[in-house]
Short mmCIF file of C-alpha atoms and ligand atoms in Angstrom, two decimals:
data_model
loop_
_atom_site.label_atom_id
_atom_site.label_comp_id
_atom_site.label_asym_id
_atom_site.label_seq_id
_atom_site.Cartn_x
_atom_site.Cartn_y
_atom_site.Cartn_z
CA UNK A 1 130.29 196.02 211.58
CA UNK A 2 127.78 195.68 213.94
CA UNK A 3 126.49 192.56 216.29
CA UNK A 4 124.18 192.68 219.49
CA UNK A 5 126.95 190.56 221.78
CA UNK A 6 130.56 190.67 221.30
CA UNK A 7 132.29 187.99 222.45
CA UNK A 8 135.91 188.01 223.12
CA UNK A 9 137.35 184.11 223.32
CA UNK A 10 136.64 180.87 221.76
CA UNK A 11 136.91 179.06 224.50
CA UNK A 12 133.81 176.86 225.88
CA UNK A 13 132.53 180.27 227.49
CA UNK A 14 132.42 182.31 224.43
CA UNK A 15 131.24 179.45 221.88
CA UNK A 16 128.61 178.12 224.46
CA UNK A 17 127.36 181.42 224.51
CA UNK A 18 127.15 182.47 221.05
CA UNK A 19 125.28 178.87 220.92
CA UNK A 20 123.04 179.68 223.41
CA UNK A 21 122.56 183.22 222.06
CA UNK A 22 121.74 181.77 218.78
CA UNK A 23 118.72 179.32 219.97
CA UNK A 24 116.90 182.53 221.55
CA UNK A 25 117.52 184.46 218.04
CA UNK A 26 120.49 186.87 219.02
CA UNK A 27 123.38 187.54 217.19
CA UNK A 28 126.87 187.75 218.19
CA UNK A 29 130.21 187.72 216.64
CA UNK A 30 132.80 185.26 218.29
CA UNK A 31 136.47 186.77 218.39
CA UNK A 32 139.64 184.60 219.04
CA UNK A 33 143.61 185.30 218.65
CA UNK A 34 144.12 181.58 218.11
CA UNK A 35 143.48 179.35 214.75
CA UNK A 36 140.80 177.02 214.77
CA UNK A 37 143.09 174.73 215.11
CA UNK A 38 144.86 175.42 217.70
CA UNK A 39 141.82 175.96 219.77
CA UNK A 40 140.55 172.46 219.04
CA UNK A 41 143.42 170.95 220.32
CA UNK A 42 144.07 172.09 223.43
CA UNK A 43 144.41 169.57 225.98
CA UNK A 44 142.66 170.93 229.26
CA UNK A 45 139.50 169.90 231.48
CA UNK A 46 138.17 166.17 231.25
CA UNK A 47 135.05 166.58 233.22
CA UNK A 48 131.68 167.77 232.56
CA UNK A 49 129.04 167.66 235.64
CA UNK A 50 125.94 166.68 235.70
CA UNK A 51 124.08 169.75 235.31
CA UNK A 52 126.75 170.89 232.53
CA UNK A 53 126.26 167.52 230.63
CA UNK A 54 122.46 168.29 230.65
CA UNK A 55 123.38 171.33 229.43
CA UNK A 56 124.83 170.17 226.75
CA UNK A 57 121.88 168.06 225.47
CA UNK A 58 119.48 170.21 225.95
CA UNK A 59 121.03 172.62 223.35
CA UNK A 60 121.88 169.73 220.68
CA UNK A 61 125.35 169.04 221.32
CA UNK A 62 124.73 165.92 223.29
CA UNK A 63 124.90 163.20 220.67
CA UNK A 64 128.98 162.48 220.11
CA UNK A 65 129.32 163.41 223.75
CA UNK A 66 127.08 160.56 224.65
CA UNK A 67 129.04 158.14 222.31
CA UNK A 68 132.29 159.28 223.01
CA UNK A 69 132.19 160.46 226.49
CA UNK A 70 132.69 158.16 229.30
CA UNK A 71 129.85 158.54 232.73
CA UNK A 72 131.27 158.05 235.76
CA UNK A 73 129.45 157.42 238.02
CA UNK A 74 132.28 157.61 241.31
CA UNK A 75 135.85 158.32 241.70
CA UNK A 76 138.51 156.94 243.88
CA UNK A 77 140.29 158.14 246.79
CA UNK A 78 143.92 156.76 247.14
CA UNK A 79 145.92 157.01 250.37
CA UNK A 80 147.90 155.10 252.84
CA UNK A 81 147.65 152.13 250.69
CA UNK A 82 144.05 152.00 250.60
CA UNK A 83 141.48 152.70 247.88
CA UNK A 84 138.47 154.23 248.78
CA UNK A 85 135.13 154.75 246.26
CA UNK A 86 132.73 157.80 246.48
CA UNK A 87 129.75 156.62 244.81
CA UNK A 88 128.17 159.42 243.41
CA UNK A 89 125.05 157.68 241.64
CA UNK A 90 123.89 155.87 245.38
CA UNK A 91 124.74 159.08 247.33
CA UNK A 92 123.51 161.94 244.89
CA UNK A 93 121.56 159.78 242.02
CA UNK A 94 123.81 161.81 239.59
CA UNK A 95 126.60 160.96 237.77
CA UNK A 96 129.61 162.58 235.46
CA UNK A 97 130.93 162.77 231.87
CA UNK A 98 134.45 162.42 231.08
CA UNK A 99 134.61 164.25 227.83
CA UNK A 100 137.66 166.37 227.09
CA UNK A 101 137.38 169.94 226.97
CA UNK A 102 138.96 169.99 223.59
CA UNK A 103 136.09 167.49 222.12
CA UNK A 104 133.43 170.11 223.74
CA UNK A 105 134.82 172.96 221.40
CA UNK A 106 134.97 170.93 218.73
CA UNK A 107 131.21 170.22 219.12
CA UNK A 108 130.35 174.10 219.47
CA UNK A 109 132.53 175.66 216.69
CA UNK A 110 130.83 172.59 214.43
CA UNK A 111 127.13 173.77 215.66
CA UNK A 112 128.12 177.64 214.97
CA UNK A 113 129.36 177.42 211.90
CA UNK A 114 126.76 175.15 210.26
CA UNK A 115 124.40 177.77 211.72
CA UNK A 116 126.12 180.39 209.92
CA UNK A 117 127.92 181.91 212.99
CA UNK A 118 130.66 184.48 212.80
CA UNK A 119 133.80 183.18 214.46
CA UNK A 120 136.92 185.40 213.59
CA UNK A 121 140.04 182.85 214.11
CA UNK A 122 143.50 184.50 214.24
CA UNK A 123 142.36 187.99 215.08
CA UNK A 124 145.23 190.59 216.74
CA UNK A 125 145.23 194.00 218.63
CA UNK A 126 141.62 193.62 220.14
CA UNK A 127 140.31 195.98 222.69
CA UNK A 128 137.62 196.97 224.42
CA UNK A 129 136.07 200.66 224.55
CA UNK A 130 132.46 202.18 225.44
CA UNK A 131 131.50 199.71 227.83
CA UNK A 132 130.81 202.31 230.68
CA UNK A 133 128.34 204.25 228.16
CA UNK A 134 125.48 203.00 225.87
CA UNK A 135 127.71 202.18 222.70
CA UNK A 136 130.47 199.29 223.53
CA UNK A 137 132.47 198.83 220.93
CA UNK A 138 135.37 196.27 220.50
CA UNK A 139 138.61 197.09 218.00
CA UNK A 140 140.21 194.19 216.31
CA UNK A 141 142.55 193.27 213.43
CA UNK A 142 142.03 190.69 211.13
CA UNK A 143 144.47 189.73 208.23
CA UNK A 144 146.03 193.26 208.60
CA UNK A 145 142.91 195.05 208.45
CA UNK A 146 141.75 197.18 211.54
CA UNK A 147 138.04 197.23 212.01
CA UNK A 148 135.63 198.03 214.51
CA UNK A 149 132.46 196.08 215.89
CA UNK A 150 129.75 197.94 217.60
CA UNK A 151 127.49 196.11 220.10
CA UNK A 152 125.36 196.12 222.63
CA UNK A 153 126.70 194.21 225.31
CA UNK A 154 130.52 192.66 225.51
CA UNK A 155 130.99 189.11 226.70
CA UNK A 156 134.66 188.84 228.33
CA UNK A 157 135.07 185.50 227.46
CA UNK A 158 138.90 185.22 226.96
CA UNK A 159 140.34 183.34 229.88
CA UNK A 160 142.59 184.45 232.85
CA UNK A 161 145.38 186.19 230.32
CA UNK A 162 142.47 187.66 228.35
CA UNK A 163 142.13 191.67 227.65
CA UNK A 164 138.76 192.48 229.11
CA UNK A 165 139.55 192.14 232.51
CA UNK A 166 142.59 194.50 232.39
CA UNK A 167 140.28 196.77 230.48
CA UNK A 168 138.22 197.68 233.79
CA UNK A 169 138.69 200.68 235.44
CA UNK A 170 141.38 201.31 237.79
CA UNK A 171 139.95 200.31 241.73
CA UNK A 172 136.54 198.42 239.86
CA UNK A 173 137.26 195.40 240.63
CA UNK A 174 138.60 193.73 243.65
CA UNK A 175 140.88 190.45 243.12
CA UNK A 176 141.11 187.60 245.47
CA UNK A 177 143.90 185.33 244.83
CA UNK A 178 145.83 182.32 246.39
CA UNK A 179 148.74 180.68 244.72
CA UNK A 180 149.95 177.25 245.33
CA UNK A 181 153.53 176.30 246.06
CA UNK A 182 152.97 173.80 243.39
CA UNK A 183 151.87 172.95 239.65
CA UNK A 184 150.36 169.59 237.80
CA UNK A 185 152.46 168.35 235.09
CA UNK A 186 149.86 166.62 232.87
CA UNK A 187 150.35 163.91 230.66
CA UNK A 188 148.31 162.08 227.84
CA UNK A 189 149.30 158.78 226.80
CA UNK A 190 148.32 155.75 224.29
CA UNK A 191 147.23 153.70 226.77
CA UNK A 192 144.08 152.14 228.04
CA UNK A 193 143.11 153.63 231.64
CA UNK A 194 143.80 150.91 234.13
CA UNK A 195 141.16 152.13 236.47
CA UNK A 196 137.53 152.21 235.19
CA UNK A 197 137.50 155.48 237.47
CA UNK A 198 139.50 158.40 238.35
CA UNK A 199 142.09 158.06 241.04
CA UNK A 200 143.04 160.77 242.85
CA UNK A 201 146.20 159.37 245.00
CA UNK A 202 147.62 161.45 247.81
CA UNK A 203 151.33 160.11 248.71
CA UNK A 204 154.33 161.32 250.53
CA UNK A 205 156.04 162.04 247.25
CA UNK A 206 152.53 164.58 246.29
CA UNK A 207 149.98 164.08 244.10
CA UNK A 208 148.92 161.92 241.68
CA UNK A 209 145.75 161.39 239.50
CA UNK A 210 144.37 158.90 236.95
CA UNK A 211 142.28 160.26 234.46
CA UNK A 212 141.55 159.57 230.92
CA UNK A 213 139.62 160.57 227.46
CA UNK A 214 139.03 157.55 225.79
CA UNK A 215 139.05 153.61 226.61
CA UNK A 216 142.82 154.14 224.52
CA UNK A 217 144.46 157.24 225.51
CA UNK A 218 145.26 158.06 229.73
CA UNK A 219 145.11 161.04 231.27
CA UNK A 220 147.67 161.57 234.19
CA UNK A 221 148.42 164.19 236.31
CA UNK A 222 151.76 164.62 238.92
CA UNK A 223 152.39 167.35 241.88
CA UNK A 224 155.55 169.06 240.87
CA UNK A 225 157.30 172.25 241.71
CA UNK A 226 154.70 175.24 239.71
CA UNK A 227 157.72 176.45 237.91
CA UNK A 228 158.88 172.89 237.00
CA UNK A 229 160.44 172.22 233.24
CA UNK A 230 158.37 169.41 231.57
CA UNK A 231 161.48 168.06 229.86
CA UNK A 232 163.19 167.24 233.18
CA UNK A 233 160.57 164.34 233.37
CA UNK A 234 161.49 161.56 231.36
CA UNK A 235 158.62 158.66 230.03
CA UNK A 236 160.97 156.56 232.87
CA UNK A 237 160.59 159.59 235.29
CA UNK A 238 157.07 159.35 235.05
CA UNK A 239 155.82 156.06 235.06
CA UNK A 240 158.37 155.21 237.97
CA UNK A 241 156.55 158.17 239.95
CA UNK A 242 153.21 156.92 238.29
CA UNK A 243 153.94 153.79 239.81
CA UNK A 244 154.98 154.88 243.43
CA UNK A 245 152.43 157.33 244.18
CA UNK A 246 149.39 155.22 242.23
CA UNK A 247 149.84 152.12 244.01
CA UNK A 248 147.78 150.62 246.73
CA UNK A 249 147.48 147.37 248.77
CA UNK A 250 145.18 145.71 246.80
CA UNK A 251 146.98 144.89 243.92
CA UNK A 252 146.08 147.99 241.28
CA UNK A 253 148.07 147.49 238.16
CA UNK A 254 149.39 150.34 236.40
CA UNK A 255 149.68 149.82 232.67
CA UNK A 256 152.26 151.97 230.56
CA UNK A 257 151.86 153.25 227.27
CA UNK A 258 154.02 155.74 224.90
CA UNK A 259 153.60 159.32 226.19
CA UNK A 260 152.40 161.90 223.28
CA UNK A 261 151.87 165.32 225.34
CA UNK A 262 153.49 166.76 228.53
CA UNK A 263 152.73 170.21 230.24
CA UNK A 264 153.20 172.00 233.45
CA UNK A 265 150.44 174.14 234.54
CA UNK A 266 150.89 176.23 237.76
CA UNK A 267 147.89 176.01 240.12
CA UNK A 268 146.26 179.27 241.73
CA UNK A 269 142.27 179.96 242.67
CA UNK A 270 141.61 183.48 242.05
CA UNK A 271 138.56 186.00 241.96
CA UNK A 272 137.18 189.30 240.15
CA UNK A 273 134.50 190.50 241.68
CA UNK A 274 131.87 192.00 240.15
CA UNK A 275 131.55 190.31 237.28
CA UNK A 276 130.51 192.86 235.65
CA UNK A 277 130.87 196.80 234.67
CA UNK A 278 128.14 198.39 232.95
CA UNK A 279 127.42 196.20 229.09
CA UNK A 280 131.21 194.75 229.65
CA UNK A 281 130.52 191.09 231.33
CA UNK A 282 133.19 188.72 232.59
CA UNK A 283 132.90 184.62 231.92
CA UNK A 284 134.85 181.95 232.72
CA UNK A 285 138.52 181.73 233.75
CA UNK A 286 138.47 185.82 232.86
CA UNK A 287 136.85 185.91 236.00
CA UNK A 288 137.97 183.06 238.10
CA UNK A 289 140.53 180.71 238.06
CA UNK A 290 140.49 177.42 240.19
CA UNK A 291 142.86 174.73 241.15
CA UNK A 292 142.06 171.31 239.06
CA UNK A 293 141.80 169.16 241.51
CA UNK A 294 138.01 169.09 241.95
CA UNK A 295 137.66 169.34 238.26
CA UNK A 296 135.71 172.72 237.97
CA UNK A 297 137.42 175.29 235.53
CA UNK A 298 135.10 174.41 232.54
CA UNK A 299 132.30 173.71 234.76
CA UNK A 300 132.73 177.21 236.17
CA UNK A 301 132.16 178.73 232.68
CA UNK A 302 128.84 176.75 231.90
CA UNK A 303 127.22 177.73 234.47
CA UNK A 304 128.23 181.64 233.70
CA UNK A 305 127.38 180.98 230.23
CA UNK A 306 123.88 179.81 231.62
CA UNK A 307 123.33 182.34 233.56
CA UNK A 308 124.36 185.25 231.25
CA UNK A 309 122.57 183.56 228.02
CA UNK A 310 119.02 183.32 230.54
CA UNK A 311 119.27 187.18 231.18
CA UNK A 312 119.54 188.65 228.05
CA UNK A 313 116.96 186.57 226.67
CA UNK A 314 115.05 188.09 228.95
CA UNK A 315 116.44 191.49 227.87
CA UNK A 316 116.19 191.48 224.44
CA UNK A 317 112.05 189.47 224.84
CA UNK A 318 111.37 192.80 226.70
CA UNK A 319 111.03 190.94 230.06
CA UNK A 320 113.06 193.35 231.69
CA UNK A 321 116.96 193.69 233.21
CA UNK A 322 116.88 191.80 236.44
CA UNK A 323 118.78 188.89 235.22
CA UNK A 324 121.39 191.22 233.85
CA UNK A 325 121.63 193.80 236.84
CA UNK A 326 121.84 189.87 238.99
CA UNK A 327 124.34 188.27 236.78
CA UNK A 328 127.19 188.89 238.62
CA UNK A 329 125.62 188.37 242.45
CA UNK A 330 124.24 185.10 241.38
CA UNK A 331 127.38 184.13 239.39
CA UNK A 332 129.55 184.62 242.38
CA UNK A 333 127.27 182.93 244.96
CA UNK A 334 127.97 179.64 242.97
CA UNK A 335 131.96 180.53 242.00
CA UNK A 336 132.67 180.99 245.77
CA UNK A 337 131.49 177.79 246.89
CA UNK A 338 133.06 175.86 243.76
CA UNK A 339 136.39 177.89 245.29
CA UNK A 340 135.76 176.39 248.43
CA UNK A 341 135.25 172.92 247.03
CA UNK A 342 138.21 173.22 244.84
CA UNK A 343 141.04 174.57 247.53
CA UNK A 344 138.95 172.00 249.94
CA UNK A 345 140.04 169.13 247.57
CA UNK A 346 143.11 170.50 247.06
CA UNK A 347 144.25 171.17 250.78
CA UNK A 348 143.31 167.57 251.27
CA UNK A 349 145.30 165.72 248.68
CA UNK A 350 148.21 167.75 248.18
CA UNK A 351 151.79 167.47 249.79
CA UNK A 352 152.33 171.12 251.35
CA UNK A 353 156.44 171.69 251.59
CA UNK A 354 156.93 172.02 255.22
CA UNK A 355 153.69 170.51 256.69
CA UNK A 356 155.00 168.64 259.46
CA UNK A 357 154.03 164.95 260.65
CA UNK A 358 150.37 166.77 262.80
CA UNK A 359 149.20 168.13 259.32
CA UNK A 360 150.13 164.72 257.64
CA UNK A 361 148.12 162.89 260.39
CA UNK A 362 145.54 165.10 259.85
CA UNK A 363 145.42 165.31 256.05
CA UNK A 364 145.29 161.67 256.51
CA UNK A 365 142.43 161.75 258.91
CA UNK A 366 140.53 164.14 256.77
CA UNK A 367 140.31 161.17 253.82
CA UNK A 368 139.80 158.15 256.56
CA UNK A 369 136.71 160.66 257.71
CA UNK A 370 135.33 162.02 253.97
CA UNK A 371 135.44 157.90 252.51
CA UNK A 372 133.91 156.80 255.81
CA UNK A 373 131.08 159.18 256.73
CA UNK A 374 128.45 158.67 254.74
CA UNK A 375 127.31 162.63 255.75
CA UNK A 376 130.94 163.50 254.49
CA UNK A 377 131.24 161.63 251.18
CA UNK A 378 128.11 162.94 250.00
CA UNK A 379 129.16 166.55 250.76
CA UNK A 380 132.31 165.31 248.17
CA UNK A 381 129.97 163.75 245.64
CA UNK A 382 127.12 166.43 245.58
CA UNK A 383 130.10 169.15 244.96
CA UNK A 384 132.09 167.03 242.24
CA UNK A 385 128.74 166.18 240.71
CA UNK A 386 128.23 169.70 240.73
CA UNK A 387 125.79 172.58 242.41
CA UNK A 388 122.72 173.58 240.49
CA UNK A 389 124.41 175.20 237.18
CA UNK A 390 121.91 178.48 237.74
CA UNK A 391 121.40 179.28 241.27
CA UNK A 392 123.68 177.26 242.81
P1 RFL B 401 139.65 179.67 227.87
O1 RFL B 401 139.40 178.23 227.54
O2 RFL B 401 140.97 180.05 228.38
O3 RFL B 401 139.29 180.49 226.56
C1 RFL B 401 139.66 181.83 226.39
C2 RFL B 401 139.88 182.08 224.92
O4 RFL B 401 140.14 183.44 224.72
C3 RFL B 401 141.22 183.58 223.79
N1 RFL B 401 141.81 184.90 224.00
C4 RFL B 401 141.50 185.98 223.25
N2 RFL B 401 140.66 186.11 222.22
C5 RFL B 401 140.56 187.35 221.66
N3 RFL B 401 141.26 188.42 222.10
C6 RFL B 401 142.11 188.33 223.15
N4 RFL B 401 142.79 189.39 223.56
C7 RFL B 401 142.25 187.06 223.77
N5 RFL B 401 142.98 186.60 224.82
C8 RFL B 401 142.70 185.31 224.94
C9 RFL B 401 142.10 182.42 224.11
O5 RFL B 401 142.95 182.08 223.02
C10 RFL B 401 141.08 181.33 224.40
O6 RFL B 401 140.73 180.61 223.23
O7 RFL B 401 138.56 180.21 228.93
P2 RFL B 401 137.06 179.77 229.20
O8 RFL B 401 136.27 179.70 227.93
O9 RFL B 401 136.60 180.64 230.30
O10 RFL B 401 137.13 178.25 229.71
C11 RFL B 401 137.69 177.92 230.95
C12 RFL B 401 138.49 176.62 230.85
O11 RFL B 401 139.30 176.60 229.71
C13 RFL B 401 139.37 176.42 232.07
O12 RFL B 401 138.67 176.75 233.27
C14 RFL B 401 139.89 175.02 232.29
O13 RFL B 401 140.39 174.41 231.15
C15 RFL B 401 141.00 175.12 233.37
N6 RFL B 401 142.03 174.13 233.19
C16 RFL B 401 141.79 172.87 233.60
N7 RFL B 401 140.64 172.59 234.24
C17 RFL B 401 140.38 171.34 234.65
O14 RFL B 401 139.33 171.10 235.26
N8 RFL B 401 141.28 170.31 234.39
C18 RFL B 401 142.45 170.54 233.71
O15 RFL B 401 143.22 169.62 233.48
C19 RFL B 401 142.75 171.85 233.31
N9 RFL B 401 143.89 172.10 232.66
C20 RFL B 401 143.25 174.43 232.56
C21 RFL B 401 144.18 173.40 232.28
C22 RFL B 401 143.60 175.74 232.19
C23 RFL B 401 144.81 176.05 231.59
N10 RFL B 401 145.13 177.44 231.33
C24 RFL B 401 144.07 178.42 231.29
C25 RFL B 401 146.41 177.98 231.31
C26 RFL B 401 145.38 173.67 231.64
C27 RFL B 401 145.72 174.99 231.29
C28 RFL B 401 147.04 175.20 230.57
C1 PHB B 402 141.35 165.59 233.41
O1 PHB B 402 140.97 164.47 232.96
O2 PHB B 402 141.97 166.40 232.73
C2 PHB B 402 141.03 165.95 234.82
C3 PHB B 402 140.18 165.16 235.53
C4 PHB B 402 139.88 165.48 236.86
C5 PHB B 402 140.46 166.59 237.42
C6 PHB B 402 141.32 167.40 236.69
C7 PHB B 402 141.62 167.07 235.37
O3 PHB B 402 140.20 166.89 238.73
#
């Protein structure tokens, strides 16, 4: 069998790609472990930026997002009682979509397949080989049957747990990492939001957000210990912590609603760098992994996905191998400061075990300055709205 991009992962970096890939006229061959199914109905990200939401449009997958999705156009900041707007349309013109992750894969394995695209669901045993040379090749298994797909490039697109970063040479690449003493647990629930915005709430008791994917079903989000078992949180456990660290002094209302998903997911930002070695390429959360809190991991992908799908158009319409041979430079310009945005929110909302009563007065400074200064809130907005998806 024999493709010109192999793409390992159907996750919005792989499928976005083959997409993209497919408007210029080259072929791929999507491979995933998973079942459709299970793919498109993973609960994850909930927020696309501006330039990612453009994106989107641009290639034809903009109509049930713009239906469906939700702009925003600010979020709140909750703290000592107080609740504080960043206005992202007055301060950057822009604005965001809040369209689950889930709904955005939906969309792309819908486009590739009534294109005709090859996605292999429920594949086992892949691995990567030739990448170094002129003849990658990746080995999979599907329903029991080994085969081998010959390309010319590889497109690592399968997530932090994925095989193609493991695959690089021993010493290649250099990992930066920082893992927080904490995790999210992350609940969905029937329930109308009772904020027209996102809330992100630091308290004494940690972190809390408000999010949500429709005007019926809440998206919520506690700090808990990163190794934390979701059952220890009862529906009463949560809403009573809902409650405390949600609340303000201007009479915010939280509604409750029956609880239909709960998950712990530990929090860490972490590196790869280069992105790339030789036709091997590394997308998405195989290559970087960020804290939620400023809402980027999906984000992150797009705009590798951009930048990948731009260069070997060029490649393949003869226009040379710049963008390729620049992939990973430019791709990491962009992913460091989106890792400094993301610890930045993170550091600043977070309860830190051991920060003592200085830090909290600081922490707490740190919001009183960001929702005050108008220089300061638009550094927040211009980042959560998002950097230029290509040469940011
Ligand atoms: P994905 O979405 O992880 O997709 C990778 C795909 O590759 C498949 N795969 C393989 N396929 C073939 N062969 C192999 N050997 C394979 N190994 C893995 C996987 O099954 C999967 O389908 O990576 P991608 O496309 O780079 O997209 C990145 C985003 O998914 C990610 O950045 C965000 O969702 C991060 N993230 C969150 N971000 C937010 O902004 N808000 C959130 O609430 C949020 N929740 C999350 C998250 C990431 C999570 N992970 C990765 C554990 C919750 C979780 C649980
Ligand atoms: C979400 O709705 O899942 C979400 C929103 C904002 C974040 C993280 C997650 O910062």
């Amino acid at each position: 069998m024999k493709t010109q991009i192999g793409i390992v992962g159907a996750g919005p970096a792989g499928l976005l790609l083959s997409h993209l890939l497919h408007l210029q006229g080259i072929d791929s061959v999507v491979l995933e472990t998973r079942s459709r199914s299970y793919i498109e109905n993973r609960i994850r990200a909930g927020v696309l930026e501006h330039g990612a939401a453009e994106l989107l449009r641009a290639c034809g997958l903009g109509a049930r997002m713009d239906r469906e999705g939700l702009a925003h156009h600010g979020i709140v900041l909750r703290f000592g009682g107080q609740s504080r707007r960043i206005d992202f349309q007055e301060l950057t013109g822009k604005s965001v979509m809040v369209y689950g992750q889930h709904e955005v894969v939906r969309d792309l394995v819908a486009v590739r397949l009534a294109a005709g695209g090859d996605i292999r669901f429920e594949v086992s045993d892949v691995s990567v080989e030739g990448h170094e040379g002129d003849a990658p090749q990746i080995r999979f298994t599907q329903e029991g049957v080994a085969q081998v797909l010959d390309c010319d490039f590889i497109a690592g697109c399968d997530g932090f747990h994925g095989i193609c970063r493991p695959s690089l040479p021993e010493g290649f690449i250099t990992e930066y990492d920082r893992v927080y003493p904490f995790g999210w647990l992350g609940i969905l629930a029937e329930v109308a939001p009772s904020s027209d915005e996102l809330v992100y709430a630091r308290h004494a008791n940690g972190f809390a957000l408000l999010s949500m994917r429709s005007p019926t079903i809440g998206r919520f989000y506690l700090q808990c210990p990163p190794d934390e078992d979701a059952n220890a949180w009862s529906a009463d456990r949560i809403w009573s912590e809902l409650h405390t660290r949600l609340a303000d002094d201007q009479g915010f209302v939280l509604t409750e609603g029956p609880i239909i998903q709960k998950s712990v997911t530990a929090m860490r930002s972490f590196v790869a760098e280069p992105m790339r070695a030789g036709r091997l390429f590394l997308l998405g959360d195989a290559a970087h992994i960020v804290p939620p809190t400023g809402a980027k991991g999906m984000n992150l992908a797009v705009g590798d996905v951009a930048v990948l799908s731009q260069a070997l158009g060029q490649h393949y319409a003869s226009r040379g191998d710049a963008g390729l041979d620049d992939y990973s430079a430019n791709c990491l310009r962009r992913v460091w400061k989106v890792q400094r945005f993301s610890w930045w929110m993170t550091s600043m909302l977070h309860n830190f075990e051991g920060a003592g009563a200085f830090d909290q007065r600081v922490q707490l400074a740190e919001l009183d300055y960001v929702t005050g200064s108008r220089a300061a809130s638009t550094t927040l907005a211009e980042n959560y709205v998002g950097l230029p998806l290509v040469g940011g």
